[in-house]
Amino acid sequence: MSESLSDRYFALIDQIVELTLQGKISSFERVYRMLLENIEIGTGEILERCLNQRIETTTAQLDTKLKAARVLRALETIEKQWLRWQAENQVDADINEIAQDILAVEPEDYFLAIVDAIDPNQDEPLSFDELNKLAESFKNAAMSQEDVNLAQDWRQLSLGITEGLKSFTALEGDLVSWMYGTASNFSGFGAEKPNPWRVWSKKVSSPLLKQLFLTLSQQQSARIFAQIASNLELRAWVELAIVLQYLERGLVNWYDKQPYDSKFGKELSYSTMLTFASIWGELWQVFVDIHPALADGCFLVMLQILRAFAQREDFPLYSGVFADFSGEYLQDTLDYFDEPLKQIEGTEEKARIMTLLGYSQRTIGAYEKAVAFHEEALEIAIEANDFACEIANLNHLSRANVNLKNYNEAINYSQRALIAARQVGNKLGEANASVNLGYAQVFAARQLESIDLENYTEAIRYLEQGVELASKQKDWQSQSFGYTSLGIAYVSLEQPTTAIAALEKGAELARYSRDVYLQGLSYSYLAEAHYGIEDRAAAITYGSLGMYLLHQINSIEWRQVAGLLSILQGQVGEEEFKRILGQGRSQIISLISVDGYDYLPQLLEEYKRN
């Protein structure tokens, strides 16, 4: 094939030169059109080789042949128009090359190959139009393929892309409309309404997509969907990969453009990426033994999403993924990552994802598991010279050891974090380390069961330093943690009025940064502080808020404040407790909705039963 093309291209070059010498070609446009009509996509190297050979030969004849200079000028014109042709047709050539690379793999690996080709993390990911061109390339290749089975597979690839783009187009108008279609508070991907899967299931005609969306809308695992979908055609899986990628990217882009203090902010970008990654991770777990090739493709999609998440400049090294997860759904999302992460080599991205999973596990009370995540993340971060991640994990290990009542260990980790942060100029890490060191010292002092101010002086100094530094960095989460920790210190010192002032600031900043855990913690200690000044109404209101929010993310600390509420109920009586709760109804529903308010009595009864 190459030899016949060389002959054709030599003849084409000679024809253009001869017509130019005869004066029959008077414009560059005519040369370009002749190249356009005669050059086959993907064969540019052959034309370029032929052209260079003619130019070299003619250059050598400049001193011996009279026409050589005119011939050379004609060849240079061809060369200029060839460069133009290359620039204008490079996309088609690149698409054709991608198609050929995919078709060159074994048929069982087609899904994996196409998932790799559409990776959105590439420097120049394929656009909507380029995917259409890729589908066309597969279609053309299938038409000339004599092997019936291969031709069928190639048509499946083409149809999968085409149908995927078509299905997303049908969904695009409802990408975010579901957030506004009800009076209920938005709650993301949890069981509460509104729910995107339910809306999207009504907009698609593809049986595979409809079944997946219906499964997810009912809060069922993607594993259930996988068990009935494993035998579907290649076309359906390609379509699924296209649609889910565009939905995830579309939502993330939309959330990223919202104001930080909006109810639709960057934290929803984080949980959206985790949600879609978890879907592919669950599919991988189902197929890994029964359909390895399909499993590899699912695993690669999951990694692509996690890689994109880990590479974000605003990757949440310290907090930020709980705002739109109910406790059970968050737990399911986090649990599935354990096994997939074992399959990945130690990389900067892996360290960051493990950091996120570690502090997520700490939040829901799995402290030993959190320590294991952070220890491995710390080791990987050190090897990868990811100083920000290294410092973050030292800070998280400090927090987790406070939860485990290992206060000396906690103080040691936060001191290491503080030294490391100052050495590399990491102000965010330094602010967190100062607050963590003060927090650890507060709980170490509480263990002494003494209200001597001297035991808390150094802790308060570090907390105040951390809050000031965090304020300069506009790090609301660290400020919130610092103020909340100061509040805890003053509660321990039996200075409830001072504690309330600090805790109210902590709660306000936690709401602003959408940190549900710190909101719940601040409200819980506000309840304790108000109990200390015998303001039972405020104690019941704040305690109810803290109990609900901590229970919502499955944090075991909800039981501590539920215990205080149970005591208060016993002191004032059930009827008076209910009346007080009713008085605080408007404040409560503004923060946790009517459904949350109505759930409070049931939650308190659950505590008493257990």
Coordinates of C-alpha atoms in Angstrom, one line a residue:
M1 CA 0.0 0.0 0.0
S2 CA 2.8 2.4 0.9
E3 CA 4.6 1.9 -2.4
S4 CA 1.5 2.6 -4.6
L5 CA 0.7 5.7 -2.5
S6 CA 4.3 6.9 -3.0
D7 CA 3.9 6.6 -6.7
R8 CA 0.5 8.4 -6.6
Y9 CA 1.9 11.2 -4.5
F10 CA 5.1 11.6 -6.7
A11 CA 2.7 11.8 -9.7
L12 CA 0.6 14.4 -7.9
I13 CA 3.6 16.5 -7.0
D14 CA 4.9 16.3 -10.6
Q15 CA 1.5 17.2 -12.0
I16 CA 1.2 20.3 -9.8
V17 CA 4.7 21.4 -10.7
E18 CA 4.1 20.9 -14.5
L19 CA 0.8 22.8 -14.4
T20 CA 2.5 25.6 -12.4
L21 CA 5.3 25.9 -15.0
Q22 CA 2.7 26.0 -17.8
G23 CA 0.9 28.9 -16.1
K24 CA -2.2 26.8 -15.6
I25 CA -2.1 27.2 -11.8
S26 CA -2.1 30.8 -10.8
S27 CA -3.2 30.7 -7.2
F28 CA -2.3 29.0 -3.9
E29 CA -5.9 28.0 -3.5
R30 CA -5.8 25.7 -6.6
V31 CA -2.8 23.9 -5.2
Y32 CA -4.5 23.5 -1.8
R33 CA -7.7 22.1 -3.5
M34 CA -5.6 19.6 -5.4
L35 CA -4.0 18.4 -2.2
L36 CA -7.3 18.2 -0.5
E37 CA -8.9 16.1 -3.2
N38 CA -6.0 13.6 -3.5
I39 CA -4.5 13.1 0.0
E40 CA -5.9 10.3 2.1
I41 CA -6.3 10.9 5.9
G42 CA -3.5 9.2 7.8
T43 CA -1.1 9.1 4.9
G44 CA 0.6 12.5 5.3
E45 CA 4.0 11.0 6.2
I46 CA 4.2 9.4 2.8
L47 CA 3.3 12.7 0.9
E48 CA 5.8 14.6 3.1
R49 CA 8.6 12.0 2.3
C50 CA 7.9 12.3 -1.4
L51 CA 7.8 16.1 -1.3
N52 CA 11.1 16.3 0.6
Q53 CA 12.7 13.9 -1.8
R54 CA 11.7 16.1 -4.8
I55 CA 12.9 19.3 -3.1
E56 CA 16.3 17.7 -2.3
T57 CA 16.7 16.5 -5.9
T58 CA 15.7 19.8 -7.3
T59 CA 18.0 21.8 -4.9
A60 CA 20.9 19.7 -6.1
Q61 CA 20.1 20.6 -9.7
L62 CA 20.1 24.4 -9.2
D63 CA 23.5 24.9 -10.8
T64 CA 23.0 22.5 -13.7
K65 CA 19.4 22.8 -14.9
L66 CA 17.8 26.1 -16.0
K67 CA 14.3 25.1 -14.9
A68 CA 15.4 23.9 -11.5
A69 CA 14.8 27.3 -9.8
R70 CA 11.3 27.5 -11.2
V71 CA 10.6 23.9 -10.2
L72 CA 11.9 24.6 -6.7
R73 CA 9.5 27.6 -6.3
A74 CA 6.6 25.4 -7.4
L75 CA 7.7 22.7 -4.9
E76 CA 7.9 25.3 -2.1
T77 CA 4.4 26.4 -3.0
I78 CA 3.2 22.8 -2.6
E79 CA 5.1 22.6 0.7
K80 CA 3.4 25.7 2.1
Q81 CA -0.1 24.5 1.1
W82 CA 0.8 21.0 2.5
L83 CA 1.5 22.7 5.9
R84 CA -1.8 24.5 5.6
W85 CA -3.5 21.2 4.8
Q86 CA -1.9 19.6 7.8
A87 CA -3.1 22.3 10.2
E88 CA -6.6 22.2 8.9
N89 CA -6.9 18.4 8.8
Q90 CA -4.9 17.5 11.9
V91 CA -8.0 16.9 14.0
D92 CA -9.3 14.4 11.4
A93 CA -5.9 12.7 11.3
D94 CA -5.7 12.5 15.1
I95 CA -9.2 11.1 15.4
N96 CA -8.4 8.5 12.7
E97 CA -5.2 7.6 14.7
I98 CA -7.2 7.2 17.9
A99 CA -9.7 5.0 16.1
Q100 CA -7.0 2.8 14.7
D101 CA -5.4 2.4 18.1
I102 CA -8.6 1.3 19.6
L103 CA -9.4 -1.1 16.8
A104 CA -5.9 -2.6 17.1
V105 CA -6.6 -4.1 20.6
E106 CA -8.2 -7.4 21.3
P107 CA -12.1 -7.2 20.9
E108 CA -12.7 -7.9 24.6
D109 CA -10.6 -4.8 25.4
Y110 CA -12.6 -2.4 23.2
F111 CA -14.5 -0.9 26.2
L112 CA -11.3 -0.3 28.2
A113 CA -9.6 1.2 25.1
I114 CA -12.4 3.6 24.4
V115 CA -12.7 4.6 28.1
D116 CA -8.9 5.4 27.9
A117 CA -9.4 7.5 24.7
I118 CA -12.2 9.7 26.2
D119 CA -10.3 10.4 29.5
P120 CA -11.2 14.0 30.4
N121 CA -7.9 14.4 32.2
Q122 CA -6.0 14.6 28.9
D123 CA -4.4 18.0 27.9
E124 CA -6.9 18.2 25.1
P125 CA -9.8 15.9 25.8
L126 CA -12.1 14.9 22.9
S127 CA -14.9 17.4 22.3
F128 CA -18.5 16.6 21.5
D129 CA -17.8 17.1 17.8
E130 CA -14.6 15.1 17.9
L131 CA -16.5 12.2 19.5
N132 CA -19.0 12.3 16.6
K133 CA -16.0 12.1 14.2
L134 CA -14.6 9.1 16.2
A135 CA -18.0 7.4 15.8
E136 CA -17.9 8.1 12.1
S137 CA -14.4 6.6 11.9
F138 CA -15.6 3.4 13.5
K139 CA -18.6 3.3 11.2
N140 CA -16.4 3.7 8.1
A141 CA -14.0 1.1 9.4
A142 CA -16.8 -1.4 9.9
M143 CA -18.1 -0.9 6.3
S144 CA -14.7 -2.1 4.9
Q145 CA -14.1 -4.9 7.4
E146 CA -14.6 -8.3 6.0
D147 CA -14.7 -10.1 9.3
V148 CA -18.4 -10.2 10.3
N149 CA -17.7 -10.3 14.1
L150 CA -15.2 -7.4 14.0
A151 CA -17.5 -5.3 11.8
Q152 CA -20.3 -5.9 14.3
D153 CA -18.1 -4.8 17.2
W154 CA -17.0 -1.7 15.4
R155 CA -20.5 -0.7 14.6
Q156 CA -21.3 -1.2 18.3
L157 CA -18.5 1.3 19.2
S158 CA -19.9 3.8 16.7
L159 CA -23.5 3.4 17.9
G160 CA -22.4 3.6 21.6
I161 CA -20.8 7.0 21.1
T162 CA -23.6 8.3 18.9
E163 CA -26.4 7.1 21.3
G164 CA -24.4 8.4 24.3
L165 CA -24.2 11.9 22.9
K166 CA -27.8 11.7 21.9
S167 CA -28.9 10.6 25.4
F168 CA -26.9 13.3 27.1
T169 CA -28.4 15.9 24.8
A170 CA -31.8 14.7 26.0
L171 CA -30.7 15.1 29.6
E172 CA -28.7 18.4 29.3
G173 CA -31.8 20.6 29.8
D174 CA -32.5 18.9 33.1
L175 CA -28.9 18.8 34.3
V176 CA -29.7 21.0 37.3
S177 CA -33.5 21.7 37.0
W178 CA -34.2 18.9 39.5
M179 CA -32.7 21.0 42.2
Y180 CA -35.5 23.6 41.9
G181 CA -38.5 21.3 41.2
T182 CA -39.7 21.0 44.8
A183 CA -40.1 23.1 47.9
S184 CA -38.0 20.6 49.9
N185 CA -34.4 21.6 50.8
F186 CA -31.8 20.3 48.4
S187 CA -30.0 17.3 49.7
G188 CA -27.9 16.1 46.8
F189 CA -27.5 12.4 46.2
G190 CA -29.0 11.1 49.4
A191 CA -32.4 9.5 49.8
E192 CA -34.3 12.7 50.3
K193 CA -36.0 14.7 47.6
P194 CA -35.2 16.2 45.1
N195 CA -33.2 13.4 43.5
P196 CA -31.5 13.7 40.1
W197 CA -31.7 10.0 39.2
R198 CA -35.5 10.0 39.4
V199 CA -35.8 13.0 37.1
W200 CA -33.2 11.7 34.6
S201 CA -34.8 8.2 34.4
K202 CA -37.9 9.8 32.9
K203 CA -35.8 11.6 30.2
V204 CA -33.9 8.8 28.6
S205 CA -35.0 6.0 26.2
S206 CA -32.0 3.7 26.7
P207 CA -33.0 0.7 28.8
L208 CA -29.6 0.5 30.4
L209 CA -29.6 4.2 31.5
K210 CA -33.2 4.0 32.6
Q211 CA -32.5 0.9 34.8
L212 CA -29.4 2.5 36.3
F213 CA -31.1 5.7 37.2
L214 CA -34.1 3.9 38.6
T215 CA -31.9 1.7 40.8
L216 CA -30.0 4.7 42.1
S217 CA -33.1 6.7 42.7
Q218 CA -34.3 4.0 45.1
Q219 CA -31.0 4.2 47.0
Q220 CA -30.1 0.8 45.9
S221 CA -26.5 -0.2 45.2
A222 CA -25.1 -0.1 41.6
R223 CA -24.2 -3.7 42.3
I224 CA -27.9 -4.6 41.9
F225 CA -28.0 -2.9 38.5
A226 CA -24.8 -4.6 37.4
Q227 CA -26.2 -8.1 38.1
I228 CA -28.9 -7.6 35.5
A229 CA -26.7 -5.6 33.1
S230 CA -23.6 -7.7 32.7
N231 CA -24.7 -9.3 29.4
L232 CA -25.6 -6.1 27.6
E233 CA -23.9 -5.2 24.3
L234 CA -20.8 -3.2 24.0
R235 CA -22.9 -0.4 22.6
A236 CA -24.8 0.0 25.8
W237 CA -21.6 0.3 28.0
V238 CA -20.0 2.8 25.7
E239 CA -23.2 4.9 25.8
L240 CA -23.2 4.6 29.6
A241 CA -19.6 5.8 29.9
I242 CA -20.3 8.8 27.6
V243 CA -23.5 9.9 29.4
L244 CA -22.2 9.5 33.0
Q245 CA -19.0 11.4 32.1
Y246 CA -20.9 14.3 30.7
L247 CA -23.4 14.4 33.6
E248 CA -20.6 14.4 36.2
R249 CA -18.5 17.0 34.4
G250 CA -21.6 19.2 33.7
L251 CA -22.7 19.2 37.4
V252 CA -19.2 19.8 38.6
N253 CA -18.7 22.7 36.2
W254 CA -22.0 24.2 37.3
Y255 CA -21.3 23.9 41.1
D256 CA -17.9 25.4 40.6
K257 CA -19.4 28.5 39.2
Q258 CA -21.7 29.1 42.1
P259 CA -20.8 31.5 45.0
Y260 CA -18.8 29.9 47.8
D261 CA -21.5 30.7 50.4
S262 CA -24.3 29.5 48.2
K263 CA -26.1 26.3 49.1
F264 CA -24.8 25.0 45.7
G265 CA -21.0 25.4 46.0
K266 CA -17.8 23.6 45.5
E267 CA -18.5 21.1 48.3
L268 CA -21.2 19.7 46.0
S269 CA -18.6 19.3 43.3
Y270 CA -16.6 17.1 45.7
S271 CA -19.5 14.8 46.6
T272 CA -20.6 14.7 43.0
M273 CA -17.3 13.4 41.9
L274 CA -17.2 10.8 44.7
T275 CA -20.7 9.7 43.9
F276 CA -20.0 9.0 40.2
A277 CA -16.6 7.4 41.1
S278 CA -18.4 5.1 43.6
I279 CA -20.9 4.0 40.9
W280 CA -18.0 2.8 38.7
G281 CA -16.2 1.3 41.7
E282 CA -19.3 -0.8 42.6
L283 CA -19.6 -2.0 39.0
W284 CA -15.9 -3.0 39.0
Q285 CA -16.5 -5.0 42.2
V286 CA -19.3 -7.0 40.6
F287 CA -17.5 -7.7 37.3
V288 CA -13.9 -8.3 38.5
D289 CA -14.4 -12.0 38.7
I290 CA -17.2 -12.7 36.2
H291 CA -16.2 -10.2 33.4
P292 CA -12.6 -9.0 33.9
A293 CA -12.4 -7.0 30.7
L294 CA -15.5 -5.0 31.5
A295 CA -14.3 -4.6 35.1
D296 CA -11.0 -3.1 33.9
G297 CA -13.0 -0.4 32.0
C298 CA -15.1 0.4 35.0
F299 CA -12.1 0.6 37.2
L300 CA -10.3 3.0 34.8
V301 CA -13.4 5.3 34.8
M302 CA -13.3 5.4 38.5
L303 CA -9.6 6.2 38.6
Q304 CA -10.1 9.0 36.0
I305 CA -12.7 10.7 38.2
L306 CA -10.6 10.3 41.4
R307 CA -7.5 11.6 39.5
A308 CA -9.4 14.7 38.4
F309 CA -10.7 15.2 41.9
A310 CA -7.2 14.8 43.5
Q311 CA -5.7 17.3 41.0
R312 CA -8.1 20.1 41.8
E313 CA -6.4 23.2 43.3
D314 CA -9.1 23.4 45.9
F315 CA -8.9 19.7 46.8
P316 CA -10.3 19.4 50.4
L317 CA -7.3 18.2 52.4
Y318 CA -9.1 19.2 55.6
S319 CA -12.9 19.0 55.1
G320 CA -15.8 19.4 52.8
V321 CA -17.6 16.3 51.5
F322 CA -20.5 15.8 53.8
A323 CA -23.0 18.5 52.9
D324 CA -25.2 16.5 50.7
F325 CA -24.8 12.9 52.0
S326 CA -27.1 11.3 54.6
G327 CA -25.1 9.2 57.0
E328 CA -25.9 5.8 55.5
Y329 CA -25.3 6.9 52.0
L330 CA -22.0 8.5 52.9
Q331 CA -21.0 5.3 54.7
D332 CA -21.8 3.2 51.6
T333 CA -19.9 5.6 49.4
L334 CA -16.8 5.6 51.6
D335 CA -16.8 1.9 52.3
Y336 CA -16.5 0.7 48.7
F337 CA -13.2 2.6 48.1
D338 CA -11.2 0.4 50.5
E339 CA -10.7 -2.5 48.1
P340 CA -10.2 -0.4 44.9
L341 CA -7.5 1.7 46.5
K342 CA -5.5 -1.4 47.2
Q343 CA -5.1 -2.0 43.5
I344 CA -3.5 1.4 42.9
E345 CA 0.2 2.0 43.2
G346 CA 1.4 4.7 45.6
T347 CA 0.9 8.1 43.9
E348 CA 0.2 11.7 44.9
E349 CA -3.4 11.2 43.8
K350 CA -3.8 8.1 45.9
A351 CA -2.4 9.9 49.0
R352 CA -4.9 12.7 48.6
I353 CA -7.9 10.4 48.2
M354 CA -6.8 8.4 51.2
T355 CA -6.6 11.6 53.2
L356 CA -10.2 12.4 52.3
L357 CA -11.3 8.9 53.2
G358 CA -9.4 9.1 56.5
Y359 CA -11.0 12.2 57.8
S360 CA -14.4 11.0 56.5
Q361 CA -14.0 7.8 58.5
R362 CA -13.0 9.8 61.6
T363 CA -16.1 12.0 61.2
I364 CA -18.4 8.9 61.3
G365 CA -16.5 7.5 64.3
A366 CA -14.3 4.9 62.6
Y367 CA -11.2 6.2 64.4
E368 CA -8.9 3.2 64.0
K369 CA -9.8 2.9 60.3
A370 CA -9.1 6.7 59.9
V371 CA -5.7 6.3 61.5
A372 CA -4.8 3.5 59.1
F373 CA -5.8 5.6 56.1
H374 CA -3.9 8.6 57.3
E375 CA -0.7 6.6 58.1
E376 CA -0.6 5.2 54.6
A377 CA -1.4 8.5 53.0
L378 CA 1.4 10.1 55.1
E379 CA 3.9 7.6 53.9
I380 CA 2.9 8.0 50.2
A381 CA 2.8 11.8 50.5
I382 CA 6.4 11.9 51.9
E383 CA 7.6 9.7 49.1
A384 CA 5.8 11.9 46.5
N385 CA 7.2 15.2 48.1
D386 CA 3.6 16.4 48.5
F387 CA 4.2 18.6 51.5
A388 CA 0.7 20.0 51.7
C389 CA -0.7 16.4 51.9
E390 CA 2.0 15.3 54.4
I391 CA 1.2 18.2 56.7
A392 CA -2.6 17.6 56.4
N393 CA -2.2 13.9 57.4
L394 CA -0.1 14.8 60.4
N395 CA -2.9 17.2 61.4
H396 CA -5.6 14.5 60.8
L397 CA -3.6 11.9 62.8
S398 CA -3.6 14.4 65.7
R399 CA -7.4 14.8 65.5
A400 CA -7.9 11.0 65.3
N401 CA -5.7 10.4 68.3
V402 CA -7.7 12.9 70.3
N403 CA -10.8 10.9 69.5
L404 CA -8.9 7.8 70.6
K405 CA -7.9 9.6 73.8
N406 CA -4.2 9.2 72.9
Y407 CA -3.5 12.8 73.8
N408 CA 0.3 12.7 73.9
E409 CA 0.3 11.1 70.5
A410 CA -2.1 13.8 69.3
I411 CA 0.1 16.6 70.6
N412 CA 3.2 15.0 69.0
Y413 CA 1.6 14.8 65.5
S414 CA 0.3 18.4 65.7
Q415 CA 3.7 19.6 66.8
R416 CA 5.3 17.8 63.8
A417 CA 2.7 19.4 61.5
L418 CA 3.4 22.8 62.9
I419 CA 7.2 22.5 62.4
A420 CA 6.8 21.1 58.9
A421 CA 4.3 23.8 57.9
R422 CA 6.6 26.6 59.0
Q423 CA 9.5 25.1 57.2
V424 CA 7.8 25.1 53.8
G425 CA 5.7 28.2 54.4
N426 CA 2.4 26.3 54.3
K427 CA 0.1 28.8 56.0
L428 CA -3.0 26.7 55.7
G429 CA -1.2 23.7 57.3
E430 CA 0.2 26.0 60.0
A431 CA -3.2 27.3 60.9
N432 CA -4.6 23.8 61.1
A433 CA -1.6 22.6 63.1
S434 CA -1.9 25.5 65.7
V435 CA -5.6 24.7 66.1
N436 CA -5.0 21.0 66.3
L437 CA -2.3 21.5 68.9
G438 CA -4.6 23.6 71.0
Y439 CA -7.4 21.2 70.6
A440 CA -5.3 18.2 71.7
Q441 CA -4.1 20.2 74.7
V442 CA -7.6 21.1 75.7
F443 CA -8.7 17.5 75.8
A444 CA -5.5 16.5 77.6
A445 CA -6.3 19.2 80.2
R446 CA -9.9 18.0 80.4
Q447 CA -8.6 14.5 81.3
L448 CA -7.1 16.0 84.5
E449 CA -10.7 16.9 85.6
S450 CA -9.4 20.3 86.8
I451 CA -10.7 23.7 86.1
D452 CA -7.4 25.4 86.8
L453 CA -6.8 28.0 84.0
E454 CA -3.1 27.3 84.1
N455 CA -3.8 23.9 82.5
Y456 CA -5.5 25.5 79.6
T457 CA -3.4 28.6 79.0
E458 CA -1.1 27.2 76.4
A459 CA -3.9 25.5 74.6
I460 CA -5.9 28.7 74.4
R461 CA -2.8 30.6 73.1
Y462 CA -2.3 28.1 70.3
L463 CA -6.0 28.2 69.4
E464 CA -6.1 32.0 69.3
Q465 CA -2.9 31.9 67.1
G466 CA -4.5 29.4 64.8
V467 CA -7.8 31.4 64.5
E468 CA -5.9 34.6 63.6
L469 CA -3.7 32.8 61.0
A470 CA -6.8 31.0 59.5
S471 CA -8.6 34.4 59.3
K472 CA -5.7 35.8 57.3
Q473 CA -5.9 32.8 55.0
K474 CA -9.7 33.1 54.7
D475 CA -9.8 29.5 55.9
W476 CA -13.3 29.4 57.4
Q477 CA -13.1 25.7 58.4
S478 CA -10.0 26.2 60.5
Q479 CA -11.5 29.3 62.1
S480 CA -14.6 27.4 62.9
F481 CA -12.6 24.5 64.4
G482 CA -10.5 27.0 66.4
Y483 CA -13.5 28.9 67.8
T484 CA -15.3 25.6 68.6
S485 CA -12.2 24.3 70.4
L486 CA -12.0 27.6 72.4
G487 CA -15.6 27.1 73.3
I488 CA -14.9 23.6 74.5
A489 CA -12.0 24.9 76.6
Y490 CA -14.2 27.5 78.2
V491 CA -17.0 25.0 78.8
S492 CA -14.3 22.9 80.6
L493 CA -13.2 25.9 82.6
E494 CA -16.9 26.5 83.6
Q495 CA -16.9 29.9 81.9
P496 CA -20.1 29.3 79.9
T497 CA -20.7 33.0 78.8
T498 CA -17.2 33.1 77.2
A499 CA -17.8 29.6 75.7
I500 CA -21.1 30.7 74.1
A501 CA -19.5 33.6 72.3
A502 CA -16.7 31.4 70.8
L503 CA -19.1 28.5 70.0
E504 CA -21.5 30.9 68.2
K505 CA -18.7 32.1 66.0
G506 CA -17.7 28.5 65.4
A507 CA -21.2 27.5 64.4
E508 CA -21.6 30.5 62.0
L509 CA -18.3 29.8 60.3
A510 CA -19.1 26.1 60.0
R511 CA -22.4 26.9 58.3
Y512 CA -20.5 29.2 55.9
S513 CA -17.9 26.5 55.1
R514 CA -20.7 23.8 54.9
D515 CA -18.9 21.6 57.5
V516 CA -21.8 19.6 58.9
Y517 CA -19.6 17.9 61.5
L518 CA -18.3 21.2 63.0
Q519 CA -21.8 22.6 62.9
G520 CA -23.1 19.7 64.9
L521 CA -20.1 19.8 67.3
S522 CA -20.6 23.6 67.9
Y523 CA -24.3 23.2 68.6
S524 CA -23.7 20.3 71.0
Y525 CA -21.3 22.3 73.1
L526 CA -23.6 25.4 72.9
A527 CA -26.2 23.2 74.4
E528 CA -23.8 22.2 77.2
A529 CA -22.8 25.9 77.8
H530 CA -26.4 27.1 78.0
Y531 CA -27.2 24.2 80.3
G532 CA -24.4 25.6 82.5
I533 CA -26.2 28.9 82.8
E534 CA -29.6 27.1 83.3
D535 CA -31.0 28.3 80.0
R536 CA -32.9 25.1 79.3
A537 CA -34.8 26.5 76.2
A538 CA -31.5 27.3 74.4
A539 CA -29.9 24.1 75.6
I540 CA -32.8 22.1 74.1
T541 CA -32.8 24.0 70.8
Y542 CA -29.1 23.8 70.3
G543 CA -28.9 20.2 71.5
S544 CA -31.6 19.2 69.0
L545 CA -29.7 20.8 66.2
G546 CA -26.4 19.2 67.2
M547 CA -27.9 15.8 67.7
Y548 CA -29.6 15.8 64.3
L549 CA -26.7 17.1 62.3
L550 CA -24.2 14.6 63.9
H551 CA -26.6 11.8 63.4
Q552 CA -27.2 12.8 59.7
I553 CA -23.5 12.1 58.9
N554 CA -23.5 9.0 61.1
S555 CA -21.1 10.5 63.7
I556 CA -21.3 8.6 67.0
E557 CA -21.0 11.9 68.8
W558 CA -24.7 12.4 68.3
R559 CA -25.3 10.1 71.3
Q560 CA -23.4 12.4 73.7
V561 CA -25.7 15.4 73.1
A562 CA -28.7 13.1 73.0
G563 CA -27.7 12.1 76.5
L564 CA -27.9 15.7 77.6
L565 CA -31.3 16.2 75.9
S566 CA -32.6 13.1 77.7
I567 CA -31.5 14.6 81.0
L568 CA -33.2 17.9 80.1
Q569 CA -36.4 16.0 79.2
G570 CA -36.3 14.3 82.5
Q571 CA -35.9 17.6 84.4
V572 CA -38.6 19.6 82.7
G573 CA -41.0 16.7 81.8
E574 CA -42.1 15.5 78.4
E575 CA -44.9 18.1 77.8
E576 CA -42.7 21.0 78.7
F577 CA -39.9 19.6 76.7
K578 CA -42.2 19.4 73.7
R579 CA -43.5 23.0 74.3
I580 CA -39.9 24.3 74.4
L581 CA -39.0 22.5 71.3
G582 CA -42.0 24.0 69.6
Q583 CA -40.8 27.5 70.6
G584 CA -37.6 26.9 68.8
R585 CA -39.3 25.4 65.7
S586 CA -38.6 28.3 63.3
Q587 CA -34.9 28.4 64.2
I588 CA -34.6 24.6 63.9
I589 CA -36.4 24.2 60.6
S590 CA -34.3 27.1 59.0
L591 CA -31.3 24.9 59.6
I592 CA -32.5 21.3 59.2
S593 CA -35.9 21.6 57.4
V594 CA -39.3 20.5 58.6
D595 CA -38.4 16.9 58.0
G596 CA -35.5 17.3 60.4
Y597 CA -37.6 18.9 63.0
D598 CA -40.2 16.2 62.8
Y599 CA -37.5 13.5 63.2
L600 CA -36.1 14.8 66.5
P601 CA -38.5 13.0 68.9
Q602 CA -37.9 9.7 67.0
L603 CA -34.2 10.2 67.2
L604 CA -34.3 10.9 71.0
E605 CA -36.4 7.8 71.5
E606 CA -33.9 5.8 69.4
Y607 CA -31.2 6.9 71.9
K608 CA -33.2 5.9 74.9
R609 CA -34.0 2.4 73.4
N610 CA -30.3 1.7 72.7

